Short mmCIF file of C-alpha atoms in Angstrom, two decimals:
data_model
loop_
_atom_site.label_atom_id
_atom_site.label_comp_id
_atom_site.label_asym_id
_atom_site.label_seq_id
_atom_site.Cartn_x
_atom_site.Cartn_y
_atom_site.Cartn_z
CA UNK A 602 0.00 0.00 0.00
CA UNK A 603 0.97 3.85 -0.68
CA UNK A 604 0.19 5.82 2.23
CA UNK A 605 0.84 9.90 1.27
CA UNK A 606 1.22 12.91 4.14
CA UNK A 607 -0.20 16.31 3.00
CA UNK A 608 0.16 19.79 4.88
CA UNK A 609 0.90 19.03 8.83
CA UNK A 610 0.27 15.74 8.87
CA UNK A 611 3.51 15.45 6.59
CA UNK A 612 5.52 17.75 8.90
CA UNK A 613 4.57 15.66 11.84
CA UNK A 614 4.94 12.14 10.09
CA UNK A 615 8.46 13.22 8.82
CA UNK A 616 7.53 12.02 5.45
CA UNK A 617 5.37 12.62 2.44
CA UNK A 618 5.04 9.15 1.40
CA UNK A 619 5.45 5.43 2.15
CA UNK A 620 4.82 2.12 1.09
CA UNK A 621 3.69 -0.70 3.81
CA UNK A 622 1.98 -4.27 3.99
CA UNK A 623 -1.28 -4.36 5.24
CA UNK A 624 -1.11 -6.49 8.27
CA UNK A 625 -3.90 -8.46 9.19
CA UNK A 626 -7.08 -7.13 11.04
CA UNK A 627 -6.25 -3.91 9.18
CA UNK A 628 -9.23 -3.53 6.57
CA UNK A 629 -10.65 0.36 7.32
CA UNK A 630 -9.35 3.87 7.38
CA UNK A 631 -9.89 3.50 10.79
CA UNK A 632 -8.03 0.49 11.56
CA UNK A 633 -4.96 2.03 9.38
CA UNK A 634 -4.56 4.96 11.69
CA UNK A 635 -4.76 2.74 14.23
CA UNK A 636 -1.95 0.47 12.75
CA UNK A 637 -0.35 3.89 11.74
CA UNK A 638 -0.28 5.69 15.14
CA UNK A 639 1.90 3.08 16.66
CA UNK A 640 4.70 3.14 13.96
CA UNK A 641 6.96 6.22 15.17
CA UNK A 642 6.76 8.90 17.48
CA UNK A 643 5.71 11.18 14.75
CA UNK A 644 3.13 9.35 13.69
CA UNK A 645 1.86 9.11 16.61
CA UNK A 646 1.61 12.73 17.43
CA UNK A 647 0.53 13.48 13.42
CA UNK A 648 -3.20 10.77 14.56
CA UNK A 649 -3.19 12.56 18.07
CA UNK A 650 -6.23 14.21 17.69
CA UNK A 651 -8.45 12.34 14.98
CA UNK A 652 -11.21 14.60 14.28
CA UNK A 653 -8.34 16.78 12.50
CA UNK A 654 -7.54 14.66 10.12
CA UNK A 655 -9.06 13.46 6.81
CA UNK A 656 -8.70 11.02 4.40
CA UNK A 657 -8.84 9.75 0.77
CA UNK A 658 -8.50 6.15 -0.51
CA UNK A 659 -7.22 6.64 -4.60
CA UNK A 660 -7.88 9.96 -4.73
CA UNK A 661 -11.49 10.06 -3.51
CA UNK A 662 -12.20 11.50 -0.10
CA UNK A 663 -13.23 8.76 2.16
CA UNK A 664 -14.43 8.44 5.85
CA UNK A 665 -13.03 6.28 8.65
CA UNK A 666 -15.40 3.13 8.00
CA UNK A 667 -13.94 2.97 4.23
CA UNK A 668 -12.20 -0.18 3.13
CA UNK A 669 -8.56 -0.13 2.08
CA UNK A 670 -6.70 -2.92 0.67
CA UNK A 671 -2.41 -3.65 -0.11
CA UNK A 672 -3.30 -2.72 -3.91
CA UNK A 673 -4.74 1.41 -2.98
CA UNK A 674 -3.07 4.83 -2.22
CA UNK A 675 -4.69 6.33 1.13
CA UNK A 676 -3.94 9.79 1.54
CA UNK A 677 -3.95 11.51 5.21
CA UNK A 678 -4.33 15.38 5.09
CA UNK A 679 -5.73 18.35 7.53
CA UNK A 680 -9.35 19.76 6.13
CA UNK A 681 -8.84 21.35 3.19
CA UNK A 682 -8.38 25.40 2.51
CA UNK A 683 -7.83 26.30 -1.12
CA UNK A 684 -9.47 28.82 -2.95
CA UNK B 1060 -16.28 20.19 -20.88
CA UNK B 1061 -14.34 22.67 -18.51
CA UNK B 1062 -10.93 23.85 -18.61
CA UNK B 1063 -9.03 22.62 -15.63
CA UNK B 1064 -5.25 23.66 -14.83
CA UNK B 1065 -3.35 23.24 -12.08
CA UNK B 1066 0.03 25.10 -11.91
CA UNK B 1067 2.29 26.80 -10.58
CA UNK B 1068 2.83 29.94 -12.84
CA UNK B 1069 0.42 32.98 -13.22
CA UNK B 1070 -2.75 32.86 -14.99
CA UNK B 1071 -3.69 35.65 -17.74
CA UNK B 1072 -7.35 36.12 -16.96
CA UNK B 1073 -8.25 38.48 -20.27
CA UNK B 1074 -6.66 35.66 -22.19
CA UNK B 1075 -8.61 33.09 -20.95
CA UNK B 1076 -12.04 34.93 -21.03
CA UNK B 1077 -11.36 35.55 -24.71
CA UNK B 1078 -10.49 31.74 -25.29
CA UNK B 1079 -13.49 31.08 -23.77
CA UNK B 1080 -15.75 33.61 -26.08
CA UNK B 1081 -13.91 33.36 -29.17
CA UNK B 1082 -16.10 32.75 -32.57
CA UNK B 1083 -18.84 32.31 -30.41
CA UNK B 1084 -22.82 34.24 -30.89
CA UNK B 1085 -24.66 32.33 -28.58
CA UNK B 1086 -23.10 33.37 -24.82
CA UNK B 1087 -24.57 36.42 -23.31
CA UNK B 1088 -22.49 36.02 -19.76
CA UNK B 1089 -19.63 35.34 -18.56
CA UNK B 1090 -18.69 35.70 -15.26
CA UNK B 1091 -15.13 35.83 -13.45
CA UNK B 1092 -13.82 34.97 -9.98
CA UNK B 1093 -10.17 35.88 -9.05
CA UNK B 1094 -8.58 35.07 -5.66
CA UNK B 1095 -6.01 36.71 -4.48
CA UNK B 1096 -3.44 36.38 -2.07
CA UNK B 1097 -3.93 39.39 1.13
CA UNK B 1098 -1.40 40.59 3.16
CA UNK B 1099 -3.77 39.62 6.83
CA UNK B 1100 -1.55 40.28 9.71
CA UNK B 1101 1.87 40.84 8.73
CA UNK B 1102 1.80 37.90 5.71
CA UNK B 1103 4.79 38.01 4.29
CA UNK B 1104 3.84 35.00 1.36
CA UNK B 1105 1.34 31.92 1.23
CA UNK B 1106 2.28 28.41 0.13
CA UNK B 1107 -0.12 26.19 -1.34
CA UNK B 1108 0.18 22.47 -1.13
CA UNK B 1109 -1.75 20.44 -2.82
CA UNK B 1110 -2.46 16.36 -3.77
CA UNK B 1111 -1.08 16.12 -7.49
CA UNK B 1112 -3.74 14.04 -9.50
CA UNK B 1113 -6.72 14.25 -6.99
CA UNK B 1114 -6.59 17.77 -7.15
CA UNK B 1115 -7.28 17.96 -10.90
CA UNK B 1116 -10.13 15.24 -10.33
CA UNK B 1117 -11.54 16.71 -7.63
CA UNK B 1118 -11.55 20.55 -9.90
CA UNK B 1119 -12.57 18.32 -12.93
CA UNK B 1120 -15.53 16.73 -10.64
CA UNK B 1121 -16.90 19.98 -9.36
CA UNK B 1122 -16.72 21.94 -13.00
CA UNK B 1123 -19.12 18.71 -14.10
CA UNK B 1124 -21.49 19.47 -11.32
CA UNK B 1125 -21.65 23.34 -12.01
CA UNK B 1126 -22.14 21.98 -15.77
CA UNK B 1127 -25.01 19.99 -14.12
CA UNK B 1128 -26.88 22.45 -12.22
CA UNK B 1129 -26.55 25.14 -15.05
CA UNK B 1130 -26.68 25.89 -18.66
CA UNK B 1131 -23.22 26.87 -19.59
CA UNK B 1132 -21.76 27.58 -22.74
CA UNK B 1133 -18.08 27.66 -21.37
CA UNK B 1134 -16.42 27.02 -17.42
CA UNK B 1135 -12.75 27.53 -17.28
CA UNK B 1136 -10.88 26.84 -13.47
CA UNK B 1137 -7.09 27.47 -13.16
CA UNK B 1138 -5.91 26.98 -9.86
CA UNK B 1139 -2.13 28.26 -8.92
CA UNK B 1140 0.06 26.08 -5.91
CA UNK B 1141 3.40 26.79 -4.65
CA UNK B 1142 4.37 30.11 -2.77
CA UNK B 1143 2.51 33.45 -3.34
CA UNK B 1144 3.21 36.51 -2.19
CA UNK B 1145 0.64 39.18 -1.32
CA UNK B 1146 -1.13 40.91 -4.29
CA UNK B 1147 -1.03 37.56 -6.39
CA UNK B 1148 -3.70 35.86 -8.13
CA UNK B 1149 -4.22 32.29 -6.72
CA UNK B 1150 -7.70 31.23 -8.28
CA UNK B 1151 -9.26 31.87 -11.36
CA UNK B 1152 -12.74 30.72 -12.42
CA UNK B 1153 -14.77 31.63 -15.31
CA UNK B 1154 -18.55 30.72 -16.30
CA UNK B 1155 -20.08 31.23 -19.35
CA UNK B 1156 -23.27 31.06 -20.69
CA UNK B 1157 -26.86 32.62 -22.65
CA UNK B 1158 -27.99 34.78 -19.18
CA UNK B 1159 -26.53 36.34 -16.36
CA UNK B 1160 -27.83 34.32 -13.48
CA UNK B 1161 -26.23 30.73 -14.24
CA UNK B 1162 -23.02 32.72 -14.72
CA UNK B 1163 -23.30 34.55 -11.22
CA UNK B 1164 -24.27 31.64 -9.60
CA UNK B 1165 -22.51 28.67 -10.88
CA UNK B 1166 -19.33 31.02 -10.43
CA UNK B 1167 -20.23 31.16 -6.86
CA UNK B 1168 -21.16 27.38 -6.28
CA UNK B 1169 -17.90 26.68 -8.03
CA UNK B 1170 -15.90 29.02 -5.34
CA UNK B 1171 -18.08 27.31 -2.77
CA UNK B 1172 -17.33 24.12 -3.63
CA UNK B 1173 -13.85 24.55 -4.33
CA UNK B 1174 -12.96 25.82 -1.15
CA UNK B 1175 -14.29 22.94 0.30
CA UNK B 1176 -13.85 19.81 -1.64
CA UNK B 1177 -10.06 20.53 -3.65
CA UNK B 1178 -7.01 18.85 -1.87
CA UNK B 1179 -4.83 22.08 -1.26
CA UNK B 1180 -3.79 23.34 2.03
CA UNK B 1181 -2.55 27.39 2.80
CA UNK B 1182 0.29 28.00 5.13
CA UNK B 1183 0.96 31.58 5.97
CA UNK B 1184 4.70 32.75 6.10
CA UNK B 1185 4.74 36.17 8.33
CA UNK B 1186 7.62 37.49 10.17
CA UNK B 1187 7.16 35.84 13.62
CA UNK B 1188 7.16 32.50 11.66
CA UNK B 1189 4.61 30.27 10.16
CA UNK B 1190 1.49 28.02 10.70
CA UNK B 1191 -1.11 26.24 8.41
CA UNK B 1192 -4.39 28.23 7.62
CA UNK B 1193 -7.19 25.91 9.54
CA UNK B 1194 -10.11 25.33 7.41
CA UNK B 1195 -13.30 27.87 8.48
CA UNK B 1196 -16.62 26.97 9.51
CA UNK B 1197 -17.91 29.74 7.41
CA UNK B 1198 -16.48 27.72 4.33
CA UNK B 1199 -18.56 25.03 4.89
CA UNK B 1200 -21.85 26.35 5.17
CA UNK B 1201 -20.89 28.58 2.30
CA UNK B 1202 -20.53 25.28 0.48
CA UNK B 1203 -23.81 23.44 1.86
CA UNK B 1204 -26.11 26.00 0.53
CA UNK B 1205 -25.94 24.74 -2.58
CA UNK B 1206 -26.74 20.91 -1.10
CA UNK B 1207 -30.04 19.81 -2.59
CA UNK B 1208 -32.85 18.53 -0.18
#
């Protein structure tokens, strides 16, 4: 799986992208930040607070109950502010 | 079918609104939007991130909704990334069509929606250092006033 970091969530992370294995038990958004939280310290303090934080599974925003699977690209990101 | 652009680079608004009207007799409207980056509070520049890819689909998405909703003859949306200092255009969006009121207001619903529902993400550079522009409240009930029952 590709995971990408946009905005703070990238600063926090330390990274703006990264490729991992689905473990097993891991089949939501949810579940991934889960999984995700407990990989670094940075990670960990980028899924602190989840209500900041929003998602997209290939390119399509997506909530926390979404599926992901090894083949997609989930994106993590702070709400968006363009315009 | 709208013109979406992403990129970095300025946009040349009259050029665009004349691509968009050229050798055509049947538009009667066209509206224009421009953003532009304000100097709030001792903003020294802005830099917009964005998701390369999504972000087109997402513009690309929205421009087929507005196309939806309203009769338009023409809907161009250029959207600039990368850092911008204050006085510079960062959005452009033009709407064409036969009358005046699916210009105003698909214009509008496209500003609404783009605020709203296009990966990018502001961070203000100002003197005493910098932080990420938190999406407003405001924005989105801008952008659900145009959500059908």
């Amino acid at each position: 799986m590709r995971v990408l970091y946009f905005a703070w969530v990238r600063e926090k992370v330390g990274r703006a992208e990264e490729e991992l294995s689905l473990p097993s038990g891991v089949g939501t958004i949810s579940q991934l930040v889960d999984h995700l939280a407990g990989l670094t310290p940075g990670h960990a303090a980028a899924f602190a607070n989840r209500a900041t934080i929003r998602a997209a599974v290939n390119q399509d925003f997506a909530t926390p109950d979404a599926a992901v699977t090894d083949r997609d690209e989930v994106a993590f990101f702070p709400p968006v502010t363009g315009g | 079918m709208a013109r979406v652009v992403v990129q970095e680079g300025p946009f040349d608004a009259a050029a665009e609104t004349a691509a968009l009207t050229q050798g055509r007799t049947d538009i009667g409207a066209v509206a224009s939007f421009i953003g532009i980056c304000r100097a709030d509070d001792g903003l020294s520049a802005m830099v917009l991130e964005h998701y390369p890819g999504m972000t087109e689909r997402a513009l690309e998405r929205i421009a087929a909704e507005a196309e939806a909703r309203w009769p338009l003859t023409g809907c161009t949306v250029i959207h600039r990334h990368g850092r911008l200092e204050p006085g510079a255009p960062i959005v452009l969006v033009l709407t064409a069509s036969a009358h005046r009121q699916a210009a105003f207001e698909s214009c509008a619903f496209l500003m609404d929606w783009l605020k709203t529902k296009a990966p990018f993400w502001k961070r203000e550079e100002a003197a005493d250092g910098a932080r990420w522009v938190e999406a407003k409240a405001e924005d989105d009930a801008a952008a659900a006033r145009w959500s059908r029952g």
